[in-house]
Structures are given as structure tokens and as C-alpha cells.
Amino acid sequence: MSKEQPDPFFIEGYITGLGLTPQTVLPSVWIPELFAEEVPEDELELKSLMEYYNLCMDRVMQGDFSLPKECDLTKLHLENALQRGMPLPNYCSGMLSSLNFIKQIELNIEQYNQLDKLQSVLSGFQGYLNATKTFSSDKQDFATTVISAYQDLELCISKTAYELRFSEHCLSKADEASTLPGFNRKQIESHLNEILSQNNSSTLKLIDDLITVIERELITKHFIEQYADELENLSEVQPYLILKARKAQIHFNLEHYDLAQKELEELLQLAPNDYYENRYQLYSCYIKKRKWSSLTALLNKYSCHLFSENKLIDSATKLLNEYAQHGSNPETKALKEKVIALFPDLVSICGQGIKQMGGDKPNSVTEYINKGGLTAWCSVEGSLFWLKSKN
């Protein structure tokens, strides 16, 4: 790629250009290209880059293609502003680089012409010499032509985004793909479910890629702010919530408790009514990390579920939380009697196996174990022995 890669204006142009591509370019593809295969190893740097990517995608979805103010171009400083390494040439070079991901052979004539027009204008702003070749005109002086082209640049980018991503042609093409004879939705969903059921780094990468696509195409920061009060009830959002919950579960199963906690806390912010009961896994994260105050606060937030029928996990977590902080005393013993009276099967987590409770569905104890309940009890010394003891 270009030597300007580390330049912030190159990066902004590059990432904004990614927002114009008809198909999502995955981070595993565009990040190595941006850094000429020398991908930063610093996780914080990569995290910041992805946060900036999401911010730029949000702006694209809002139709905001304004250039950085440092890229401003005037007649007075025209030649200097178009020198190599200046903000505007770097920004345009970055956008041109990411536009190379577009497969032009798949574009219709309107899309091809609009993309070609944008690439020509961007190329003209890569340097002063380029500008003299691209914007020379017999009808008006050179400087006036360049300034006019610069003033139209934002609109040109916007038109390209529309033609490549948001036009009626794009939407109808997407609909047609799902109705093709070879498109077997059930088969695809079955295959996807089979992959997502595995607990490994490959599955995490697949989920991250799917989440990236969804955040680019729909669940942007602006979308979340706009529909905050009804977000968890929108049908369009459900796959996103399910993927993030599965991501958290895999992190937990791989003992990445900090990452699981972060994902689950974000989920409960997005969906505070917790229809998918993500709090259960978060309970276990807090116990593994010994974050008792956080656990207590979360239990209090959902206290309406304590000692309720079919809500074993809330009550069992309340019991473990009290024992972990206060040990065996009259209060915790009384609480244990109450919880076991309501949910006698809870004691079975102390044994070797968990029996199924009728039908094909696992009982609440099995669900508890799947959400990290047994892992949580095992992490508190003496808790399982105390749970099954008669004292």
C-alpha cells in the first residue's frame, strides 16, 4: 500500500471509502491491506481502529460525507495544499485505496460511471501535478476549476454511496439473491448453527465478522440512539443480540471472563429487559472475577425474579453470593432452605450427572450449568459441600 498509511487523513479516507463498497469488506481483509501486512499487535490500537471504523460507518449511514476541516482548499493556498503529504492528498489517496476492493465487473453502467467519476476526481486531488492534468479547462482558469471540483467532492462521494449501496437497484438485487433457486435458506441456517455451536477461536472470528457486517449495514451507533427505547423489541435487532450473546458464551467457555463480561454488560445496556436472560452468564462472570458488589447490584436490578417459579438461576445466584461473602451462618442457612424448598433439583449440581426433566428440553439445572453456574459454584471454596450438607 502507500507510505501515507500511518497518516490519520489517509486512514479516514480509507475507512470512509470502505463505507461505499457494495459488500462489506471484513476487518481481516482491510486491516492488513491498510498496514501493508504489518498489522499492529497492540490490542488497544486495533480496538481504537475498529471504534473509529464504526464511527465512520455510522456517518455513512447518516449520509455525512464531510471532509476533515484540515482538507479545506482555497485559491490562495492551492499549490501548497496539494503537495504530497498534505491532508487532502492523503485523504483522497486513502479513499482510492479502499475503493480498489470494489469488483467493478459486478457493477451496472450507472454504478460504474459514478465510481469512475469519483476515482477520477480523487486522483486529481492526490497532488498538484495530478490536479493540473485532471482539472485543466479552456473555459475558466485552473484555480477556479479545481475549487469547483473540490466543492463538489462531498456530493460526488454521496452520489457514489447511493449508487453502490442504497439505490433501488441495490435493494432489489439483495432481495433477488434470497429468492434464487440455489438459495436454500434452511440449509444455510442449519450449517451456520452447526458452526456457531462450536467453542473455538474460528467460531469467534466468524461471529465477529457477522457482527461487523450487521453494525455496518444496520445496527450503527445512530440507529441504537434513534431506537433506544424499543431496540430490544425490533425484529431486525434479534440476530445481532443472539450473536453477541453467543460470542460472550464462547468467551466464557474459553475462560476469557473479562471479554465475556464486557460483551454481556453491553448486551444488558442494549436490551435491559433481558428477554434472552443474558444476566445469567454475567452472574457467573462476576462470581469468577469475585466482583461481589457488581453481582449484588445486578441481582438487585432483577430482584423481581428472585424466588419466582422457573427462575432457579436468579435464586441460586443470590444464595451463592450470600455464602461467598458471609459464609455459613443462620441467615445463609435459612436462605438455603428457602431456595432448596423452591428448587430441590439445585442440589443435583453437586453430583456427577444431571438428569433430564421430561420432554426434549433440558431442565433449569442443566440450563444453569450451561450458563456457567457449576463453574461459578466450583470457584467458591466449600460452597458445593455446604449446599448439599444438611446443616
Short mmCIF file of C-alpha atoms in Angstrom, two decimals:
data_model
loop_
_atom_site.label_atom_id
_atom_site.label_comp_id
_atom_site.label_asym_id
_atom_site.label_seq_id
_atom_site.Cartn_x
_atom_site.Cartn_y
_atom_site.Cartn_z
CA MET A 1 0.00 0.00 0.00
CA SER A 2 1.04 3.61 0.47
CA LYS A 3 3.65 5.20 2.67
CA GLU A 4 0.91 7.52 3.94
CA GLN A 5 -0.79 4.67 5.84
CA PRO A 6 0.04 5.97 9.34
CA ASP A 7 -1.32 9.40 8.41
CA PRO A 8 -4.72 9.99 10.09
CA PHE A 9 -6.16 11.62 6.96
CA PHE A 10 -5.17 8.64 4.82
CA ILE A 11 -6.86 6.34 7.34
CA GLU A 12 -10.03 8.45 7.44
CA GLY A 13 -10.28 8.47 3.65
CA TYR A 14 -9.56 4.75 3.53
CA ILE A 15 -12.21 3.81 6.09
CA THR A 16 -14.82 6.18 4.63
CA GLY A 17 -14.18 4.54 1.26
CA LEU A 18 -14.96 1.18 2.86
CA GLY A 19 -18.41 2.57 3.55
CA LEU A 20 -19.02 2.93 -0.19
CA THR A 21 -18.32 -0.68 -1.16
CA PRO A 22 -21.41 -2.72 -2.17
CA GLN A 23 -20.31 -5.66 0.00
CA THR A 24 -18.81 -5.35 3.46
CA VAL A 25 -15.03 -5.69 3.43
CA LEU A 26 -14.14 -7.61 6.59
CA PRO A 27 -11.53 -6.27 9.03
CA SER A 28 -9.44 -9.40 8.47
CA VAL A 29 -9.07 -8.19 4.86
CA TRP A 30 -8.87 -4.39 5.05
CA ILE A 31 -6.66 -4.05 8.14
CA PRO A 32 -3.70 -5.99 6.65
CA GLU A 33 -4.11 -4.03 3.41
CA LEU A 34 -4.10 -0.73 5.28
CA PHE A 35 -0.90 -1.57 7.11
CA ALA A 36 0.83 -3.38 4.24
CA GLU A 37 0.54 -6.72 6.09
CA GLU A 38 2.26 -5.28 9.19
CA VAL A 39 -0.82 -5.42 11.39
CA PRO A 40 -0.39 -3.69 14.78
CA GLU A 41 -0.05 -6.18 17.63
CA ASP A 42 -1.31 -3.74 20.24
CA GLU A 43 -4.88 -4.76 21.08
CA LEU A 44 -5.76 -1.23 22.24
CA GLU A 45 -4.61 0.18 18.89
CA LEU A 46 -6.73 -2.32 16.98
CA LYS A 47 -9.69 -1.65 19.27
CA SER A 48 -9.38 2.10 18.65
CA LEU A 49 -9.18 1.47 14.91
CA MET A 50 -12.39 -0.60 14.98
CA GLU A 51 -14.17 2.02 17.09
CA TYR A 52 -13.17 4.62 14.52
CA TYR A 53 -14.36 2.31 11.73
CA ASN A 54 -17.78 2.01 13.42
CA LEU A 55 -17.93 5.79 13.79
CA CYS A 56 -17.21 6.28 10.09
CA MET A 57 -19.79 3.64 9.09
CA ASP A 58 -22.33 5.44 11.26
CA ARG A 59 -21.61 8.69 9.40
CA VAL A 60 -22.02 6.91 6.06
CA MET A 61 -25.43 5.56 7.10
CA GLN A 62 -26.44 9.11 8.06
CA GLY A 63 -25.24 10.44 4.70
CA ASP A 64 -22.48 12.55 6.27
CA PHE A 65 -19.52 12.67 3.87
CA SER A 66 -17.99 15.93 5.03
CA LEU A 67 -14.22 16.10 4.74
CA PRO A 68 -11.95 16.97 7.67
CA LYS A 69 -11.59 20.72 8.07
CA GLU A 70 -7.83 20.29 7.57
CA CYS A 71 -8.58 19.26 3.97
CA ASP A 72 -10.01 22.69 3.15
CA LEU A 73 -8.86 24.08 -0.21
CA THR A 74 -8.64 27.75 -1.22
CA LYS A 75 -7.22 29.56 -4.23
CA LEU A 76 -4.71 31.37 -2.06
CA HIS A 77 -3.05 28.18 -0.78
CA LEU A 78 -3.92 25.89 -3.68
CA GLU A 79 -0.44 24.68 -4.66
CA ASN A 80 0.73 24.17 -1.08
CA ALA A 81 -2.43 22.29 -0.04
CA LEU A 82 -1.96 19.83 -2.90
CA GLN A 83 1.63 18.94 -2.07
CA ARG A 84 2.50 15.35 -1.23
CA GLY A 85 1.80 14.51 2.41
CA MET A 86 -0.79 17.24 2.94
CA PRO A 87 -4.21 16.33 4.40
CA LEU A 88 -6.33 16.48 1.22
CA PRO A 89 -3.99 14.36 -0.99
CA ASN A 90 -3.63 11.83 1.82
CA TYR A 91 -7.38 11.61 2.38
CA CYS A 92 -8.03 11.09 -1.33
CA SER A 93 -5.24 8.50 -1.60
CA GLY A 94 -6.73 6.58 1.28
CA MET A 95 -10.20 6.53 -0.27
CA LEU A 96 -8.83 5.45 -3.65
CA SER A 97 -7.03 2.55 -1.97
CA SER A 98 -10.16 1.17 -0.32
CA LEU A 99 -12.25 1.64 -3.47
CA ASN A 100 -9.99 -0.96 -5.08
CA PHE A 101 -11.91 -3.59 -3.10
CA ILE A 102 -14.91 -2.99 -5.36
CA LYS A 103 -15.38 -5.61 -8.07
CA GLN A 104 -16.17 -3.33 -11.00
CA ILE A 105 -17.21 -6.23 -13.22
CA GLU A 106 -20.28 -6.69 -11.00
CA LEU A 107 -21.45 -3.07 -11.36
CA ASN A 108 -24.17 -1.87 -13.72
CA ILE A 109 -23.45 1.03 -16.08
CA GLU A 110 -24.75 3.75 -13.72
CA GLN A 111 -22.68 2.41 -10.84
CA TYR A 112 -19.57 2.03 -12.98
CA ASN A 113 -19.81 5.57 -14.37
CA GLN A 114 -20.35 7.13 -10.95
CA LEU A 115 -17.44 5.20 -9.42
CA ASP A 116 -15.21 6.14 -12.36
CA LYS A 117 -16.12 9.81 -11.90
CA LEU A 118 -15.28 9.73 -8.19
CA GLN A 119 -11.98 7.92 -8.77
CA SER A 120 -11.00 10.49 -11.39
CA VAL A 121 -11.71 13.40 -9.03
CA LEU A 122 -9.90 11.73 -6.11
CA SER A 123 -6.91 11.03 -8.34
CA GLY A 124 -6.84 14.70 -9.33
CA PHE A 125 -6.54 15.73 -5.68
CA GLN A 126 -3.65 13.36 -4.95
CA GLY A 127 -1.15 16.08 -5.84
CA TYR A 128 -0.67 19.38 -7.62
CA LEU A 129 0.66 17.75 -10.80
CA ASN A 130 -2.31 15.40 -10.87
CA ALA A 131 -4.62 18.37 -10.47
CA THR A 132 -3.12 20.17 -13.48
CA LYS A 133 -3.78 17.10 -15.63
CA THR A 134 -7.27 16.34 -14.30
CA PHE A 135 -8.80 19.79 -13.89
CA SER A 136 -7.35 21.81 -16.75
CA SER A 137 -10.07 23.67 -18.63
CA ASP A 138 -10.31 26.07 -21.55
CA LYS A 139 -13.49 27.68 -20.21
CA GLN A 140 -12.13 29.02 -16.89
CA ASP A 141 -8.83 29.40 -15.12
CA PHE A 142 -7.22 26.38 -13.47
CA ALA A 143 -7.69 27.51 -9.86
CA THR A 144 -11.41 28.13 -10.34
CA THR A 145 -11.88 24.69 -11.88
CA VAL A 146 -10.02 22.98 -9.01
CA ILE A 147 -12.01 24.83 -6.33
CA SER A 148 -15.26 23.99 -8.10
CA ALA A 149 -14.30 20.30 -8.22
CA TYR A 150 -13.37 20.40 -4.54
CA GLN A 151 -16.70 21.96 -3.60
CA ASP A 152 -18.48 19.16 -5.49
CA LEU A 153 -16.35 16.38 -3.95
CA GLU A 154 -18.63 15.71 -0.96
CA LEU A 155 -21.66 15.44 -3.25
CA CYS A 156 -19.74 13.16 -5.59
CA ILE A 157 -18.89 10.81 -2.71
CA SER A 158 -22.51 10.88 -1.56
CA LYS A 159 -23.82 10.03 -5.04
CA THR A 160 -21.37 7.15 -5.29
CA ALA A 161 -22.52 5.76 -1.94
CA TYR A 162 -26.11 5.94 -3.12
CA GLU A 163 -25.46 4.22 -6.44
CA LEU A 164 -23.33 1.45 -4.94
CA ARG A 165 -25.26 0.75 -1.74
CA PHE A 166 -28.63 2.45 -1.34
CA SER A 167 -30.25 2.77 -4.76
CA GLU A 168 -33.38 0.81 -5.71
CA HIS A 169 -31.20 -1.39 -7.89
CA CYS A 170 -29.05 -2.39 -4.89
CA LEU A 171 -32.06 -3.18 -2.71
CA SER A 172 -33.83 -5.21 -5.39
CA LYS A 173 -30.63 -7.11 -6.13
CA ALA A 174 -30.35 -8.08 -2.47
CA ASP A 175 -33.95 -9.29 -2.46
CA GLU A 176 -33.42 -11.30 -5.64
CA ALA A 177 -30.46 -13.13 -4.11
CA SER A 178 -32.65 -14.67 -1.41
CA THR A 179 -35.17 -15.98 -3.97
CA LEU A 180 -32.74 -17.65 -6.37
CA PRO A 181 -33.34 -21.40 -6.97
CA GLY A 182 -29.96 -22.25 -5.41
CA PHE A 183 -30.63 -20.24 -2.28
CA ASN A 184 -31.66 -22.75 0.39
CA ARG A 185 -32.26 -20.64 3.49
CA LYS A 186 -32.92 -23.59 5.81
CA GLN A 187 -29.78 -25.36 4.68
CA ILE A 188 -27.70 -22.22 5.17
CA GLU A 189 -29.19 -21.59 8.62
CA SER A 190 -28.57 -25.20 9.63
CA HIS A 191 -24.95 -25.01 8.50
CA LEU A 192 -24.48 -21.69 10.30
CA ASN A 193 -25.98 -23.07 13.52
CA GLU A 194 -23.65 -26.05 13.34
CA ILE A 195 -20.64 -23.76 13.06
CA LEU A 196 -21.81 -21.40 15.79
CA SER A 197 -22.29 -24.29 18.22
CA GLN A 198 -18.52 -24.85 18.41
CA ASN A 199 -16.43 -23.24 21.14
CA ASN A 200 -13.21 -22.16 19.43
CA SER A 201 -11.36 -19.15 18.05
CA SER A 202 -12.58 -19.86 14.50
CA THR A 203 -16.19 -19.54 15.63
CA LEU A 204 -15.35 -16.30 17.44
CA LYS A 205 -13.83 -14.91 14.25
CA LEU A 206 -16.93 -15.86 12.25
CA ILE A 207 -19.18 -14.20 14.82
CA ASP A 208 -17.02 -11.08 14.85
CA ASP A 209 -17.25 -10.90 11.06
CA LEU A 210 -21.04 -11.29 11.15
CA ILE A 211 -21.34 -8.61 13.83
CA THR A 212 -19.14 -6.28 11.75
CA VAL A 213 -21.46 -6.69 8.76
CA ILE A 214 -24.57 -6.02 10.87
CA GLU A 215 -23.02 -2.95 12.52
CA ARG A 216 -22.04 -1.58 9.12
CA GLU A 217 -25.35 -2.23 7.41
CA LEU A 218 -27.92 -1.62 10.17
CA ILE A 219 -27.07 -1.51 13.88
CA THR A 220 -24.99 1.66 13.82
CA LYS A 221 -24.48 3.96 16.78
CA HIS A 222 -27.04 6.35 15.31
CA PHE A 223 -29.55 3.51 14.87
CA ILE A 224 -29.09 2.49 18.50
CA GLU A 225 -29.60 6.06 19.70
CA GLN A 226 -32.62 6.56 17.44
CA TYR A 227 -34.44 3.42 18.61
CA ALA A 228 -33.04 3.15 22.13
CA ASP A 229 -36.43 2.82 23.83
CA GLU A 230 -37.65 -0.01 21.60
CA LEU A 231 -34.40 -1.55 20.42
CA GLU A 232 -34.73 -4.97 22.03
CA ASN A 233 -38.25 -5.38 20.63
CA LEU A 234 -37.26 -4.81 16.98
CA SER A 235 -37.17 -8.00 14.93
CA GLU A 236 -34.23 -6.65 12.90
CA VAL A 237 -32.09 -6.49 16.03
CA GLN A 238 -32.65 -10.04 17.29
CA PRO A 239 -29.89 -11.76 15.23
CA TYR A 240 -27.45 -9.13 16.47
CA LEU A 241 -28.37 -9.73 20.12
CA ILE A 242 -28.18 -13.50 19.68
CA LEU A 243 -24.74 -13.33 18.04
CA LYS A 244 -23.34 -11.12 20.79
CA ALA A 245 -24.74 -13.46 23.45
CA ARG A 246 -23.16 -16.46 21.71
CA LYS A 247 -19.88 -14.58 21.48
CA ALA A 248 -19.99 -13.95 25.23
CA GLN A 249 -20.75 -17.60 25.94
CA ILE A 250 -17.78 -18.79 23.87
CA HIS A 251 -15.50 -16.35 25.66
CA PHE A 252 -16.78 -17.68 28.99
CA ASN A 253 -16.27 -21.31 27.94
CA LEU A 254 -12.72 -20.45 26.85
CA GLU A 255 -12.18 -18.79 30.26
CA HIS A 256 -11.94 -15.31 28.78
CA TYR A 257 -14.05 -13.96 31.62
CA ASP A 258 -13.17 -10.28 31.14
CA LEU A 259 -14.19 -10.37 27.48
CA ALA A 260 -17.38 -12.26 28.28
CA GLN A 261 -18.25 -9.74 30.99
CA LYS A 262 -17.71 -6.79 28.64
CA GLU A 263 -19.93 -8.32 25.95
CA LEU A 264 -22.70 -9.17 28.41
CA GLU A 265 -22.68 -5.74 30.04
CA GLU A 266 -23.05 -4.18 26.59
CA LEU A 267 -25.94 -6.54 25.85
CA LEU A 268 -27.81 -5.57 29.01
CA GLN A 269 -27.37 -1.91 28.12
CA LEU A 270 -28.87 -2.55 24.68
CA ALA A 271 -31.60 -4.87 26.00
CA PRO A 272 -32.28 -4.08 29.68
CA ASN A 273 -35.46 -6.16 29.84
CA ASP A 274 -33.19 -9.15 29.21
CA TYR A 275 -35.63 -11.33 27.28
CA TYR A 276 -32.71 -13.63 26.41
CA GLU A 277 -31.65 -13.81 30.08
CA ASN A 278 -28.05 -12.79 29.41
CA ARG A 279 -27.76 -11.80 33.07
CA TYR A 280 -27.31 -15.49 33.94
CA GLN A 281 -23.94 -15.70 32.22
CA LEU A 282 -22.97 -12.31 33.63
CA TYR A 283 -23.75 -13.58 37.15
CA SER A 284 -21.17 -16.32 36.59
CA CYS A 285 -18.61 -13.85 35.22
CA TYR A 286 -18.89 -11.66 38.30
CA ILE A 287 -18.54 -14.69 40.59
CA LYS A 288 -15.46 -15.97 38.73
CA LYS A 289 -13.94 -12.48 38.97
CA ARG A 290 -15.10 -12.09 42.60
CA LYS A 291 -16.88 -8.85 41.79
CA TRP A 292 -19.38 -9.16 44.61
CA SER A 293 -20.59 -5.56 44.58
CA SER A 294 -21.30 -5.77 40.83
CA LEU A 295 -23.09 -9.08 41.34
CA THR A 296 -25.18 -7.70 44.18
CA ALA A 297 -26.15 -4.67 42.09
CA LEU A 298 -27.17 -6.90 39.16
CA LEU A 299 -29.23 -9.17 41.40
CA ASN A 300 -30.96 -6.14 42.87
CA LYS A 301 -31.70 -4.81 39.38
CA TYR A 302 -33.53 -8.04 38.51
CA SER A 303 -34.80 -8.76 42.03
CA CYS A 304 -38.35 -9.25 40.73
CA HIS A 305 -37.22 -12.69 39.50
CA LEU A 306 -35.89 -13.87 42.87
CA PHE A 307 -37.73 -16.88 44.29
CA SER A 308 -40.04 -16.90 41.27
CA GLU A 309 -41.21 -20.09 39.64
CA ASN A 310 -38.90 -21.23 36.80
CA LYS A 311 -36.26 -18.70 37.87
CA LEU A 312 -33.86 -21.05 39.63
CA ILE A 313 -30.75 -19.26 38.41
CA ASP A 314 -31.54 -15.89 40.00
CA SER A 315 -32.28 -17.53 43.36
CA ALA A 316 -29.28 -19.89 43.22
CA THR A 317 -27.00 -16.98 42.40
CA LYS A 318 -28.43 -14.98 45.30
CA LEU A 319 -27.64 -17.92 47.59
CA LEU A 320 -24.09 -18.33 46.31
CA ASN A 321 -23.47 -14.59 46.55
CA GLU A 322 -24.51 -14.54 50.20
CA TYR A 323 -22.45 -17.62 51.07
CA ALA A 324 -19.35 -16.30 49.28
CA GLN A 325 -19.47 -13.03 51.22
CA HIS A 326 -20.72 -14.20 54.62
CA GLY A 327 -20.07 -17.93 54.84
CA SER A 328 -22.35 -20.33 56.69
CA ASN A 329 -24.46 -18.53 59.26
CA PRO A 330 -28.10 -18.59 60.36
CA GLU A 331 -29.12 -16.16 57.62
CA THR A 332 -27.44 -18.04 54.79
CA LYS A 333 -28.71 -21.38 56.14
CA ALA A 334 -32.26 -20.03 56.18
CA LEU A 335 -31.80 -18.75 52.65
CA LYS A 336 -30.51 -22.15 51.55
CA GLU A 337 -33.56 -23.89 52.98
CA LYS A 338 -35.82 -21.46 51.17
CA VAL A 339 -34.08 -21.86 47.81
CA ILE A 340 -33.89 -25.67 48.02
CA ALA A 341 -37.54 -25.87 49.04
CA LEU A 342 -38.41 -23.96 45.85
CA PHE A 343 -35.86 -25.69 43.63
CA PRO A 344 -34.93 -29.10 45.08
CA ASP A 345 -33.10 -30.08 41.87
CA LEU A 346 -30.45 -27.43 42.56
CA VAL A 347 -28.62 -29.86 44.85
CA SER A 348 -28.04 -32.15 41.87
CA ILE A 349 -25.24 -29.89 40.63
CA CYS A 350 -23.16 -31.40 43.43
CA GLY A 351 -23.41 -34.85 41.78
CA GLN A 352 -21.80 -36.41 38.75
CA GLY A 353 -24.68 -36.14 36.32
CA ILE A 354 -27.72 -34.05 35.57
CA LYS A 355 -30.90 -35.87 34.65
CA GLN A 356 -33.33 -34.50 32.14
CA MET A 357 -36.74 -33.38 33.41
CA GLY A 358 -39.22 -34.67 30.84
CA GLY A 359 -39.55 -34.00 27.13
CA ASP A 360 -36.60 -33.00 25.00
CA LYS A 361 -35.87 -29.78 26.88
CA PRO A 362 -33.10 -29.64 29.49
CA ASN A 363 -34.27 -28.71 32.96
CA SER A 364 -33.39 -25.49 34.70
CA VAL A 365 -30.35 -27.05 36.40
CA THR A 366 -28.88 -28.06 33.05
CA GLU A 367 -29.51 -24.52 31.80
CA TYR A 368 -27.80 -23.20 34.92
CA ILE A 369 -24.73 -25.33 34.21
CA ASN A 370 -24.69 -24.19 30.56
CA LYS A 371 -24.70 -20.58 31.75
CA GLY A 372 -21.66 -21.20 33.95
CA GLY A 373 -23.46 -21.96 37.19
CA LEU A 374 -21.41 -25.04 38.13
CA THR A 375 -18.20 -23.20 37.22
CA ALA A 376 -19.30 -20.38 39.50
CA TRP A 377 -20.03 -22.69 42.47
CA CYS A 378 -16.74 -24.54 42.00
CA SER A 379 -14.88 -21.23 42.17
CA VAL A 380 -16.17 -20.52 45.69
CA GLU A 381 -14.33 -22.78 48.11
CA GLY A 382 -16.56 -25.13 50.09
CA SER A 383 -19.79 -23.91 48.51
CA LEU A 384 -20.86 -27.22 46.90
CA PHE A 385 -20.19 -29.17 50.11
CA TRP A 386 -22.19 -26.57 52.04
CA LEU A 387 -25.04 -26.69 49.51
CA LYS A 388 -25.59 -30.44 49.86
CA SER A 389 -24.98 -30.59 53.61
CA LYS A 390 -27.97 -30.79 55.93
CA ASN A 391 -26.51 -28.15 58.26
#
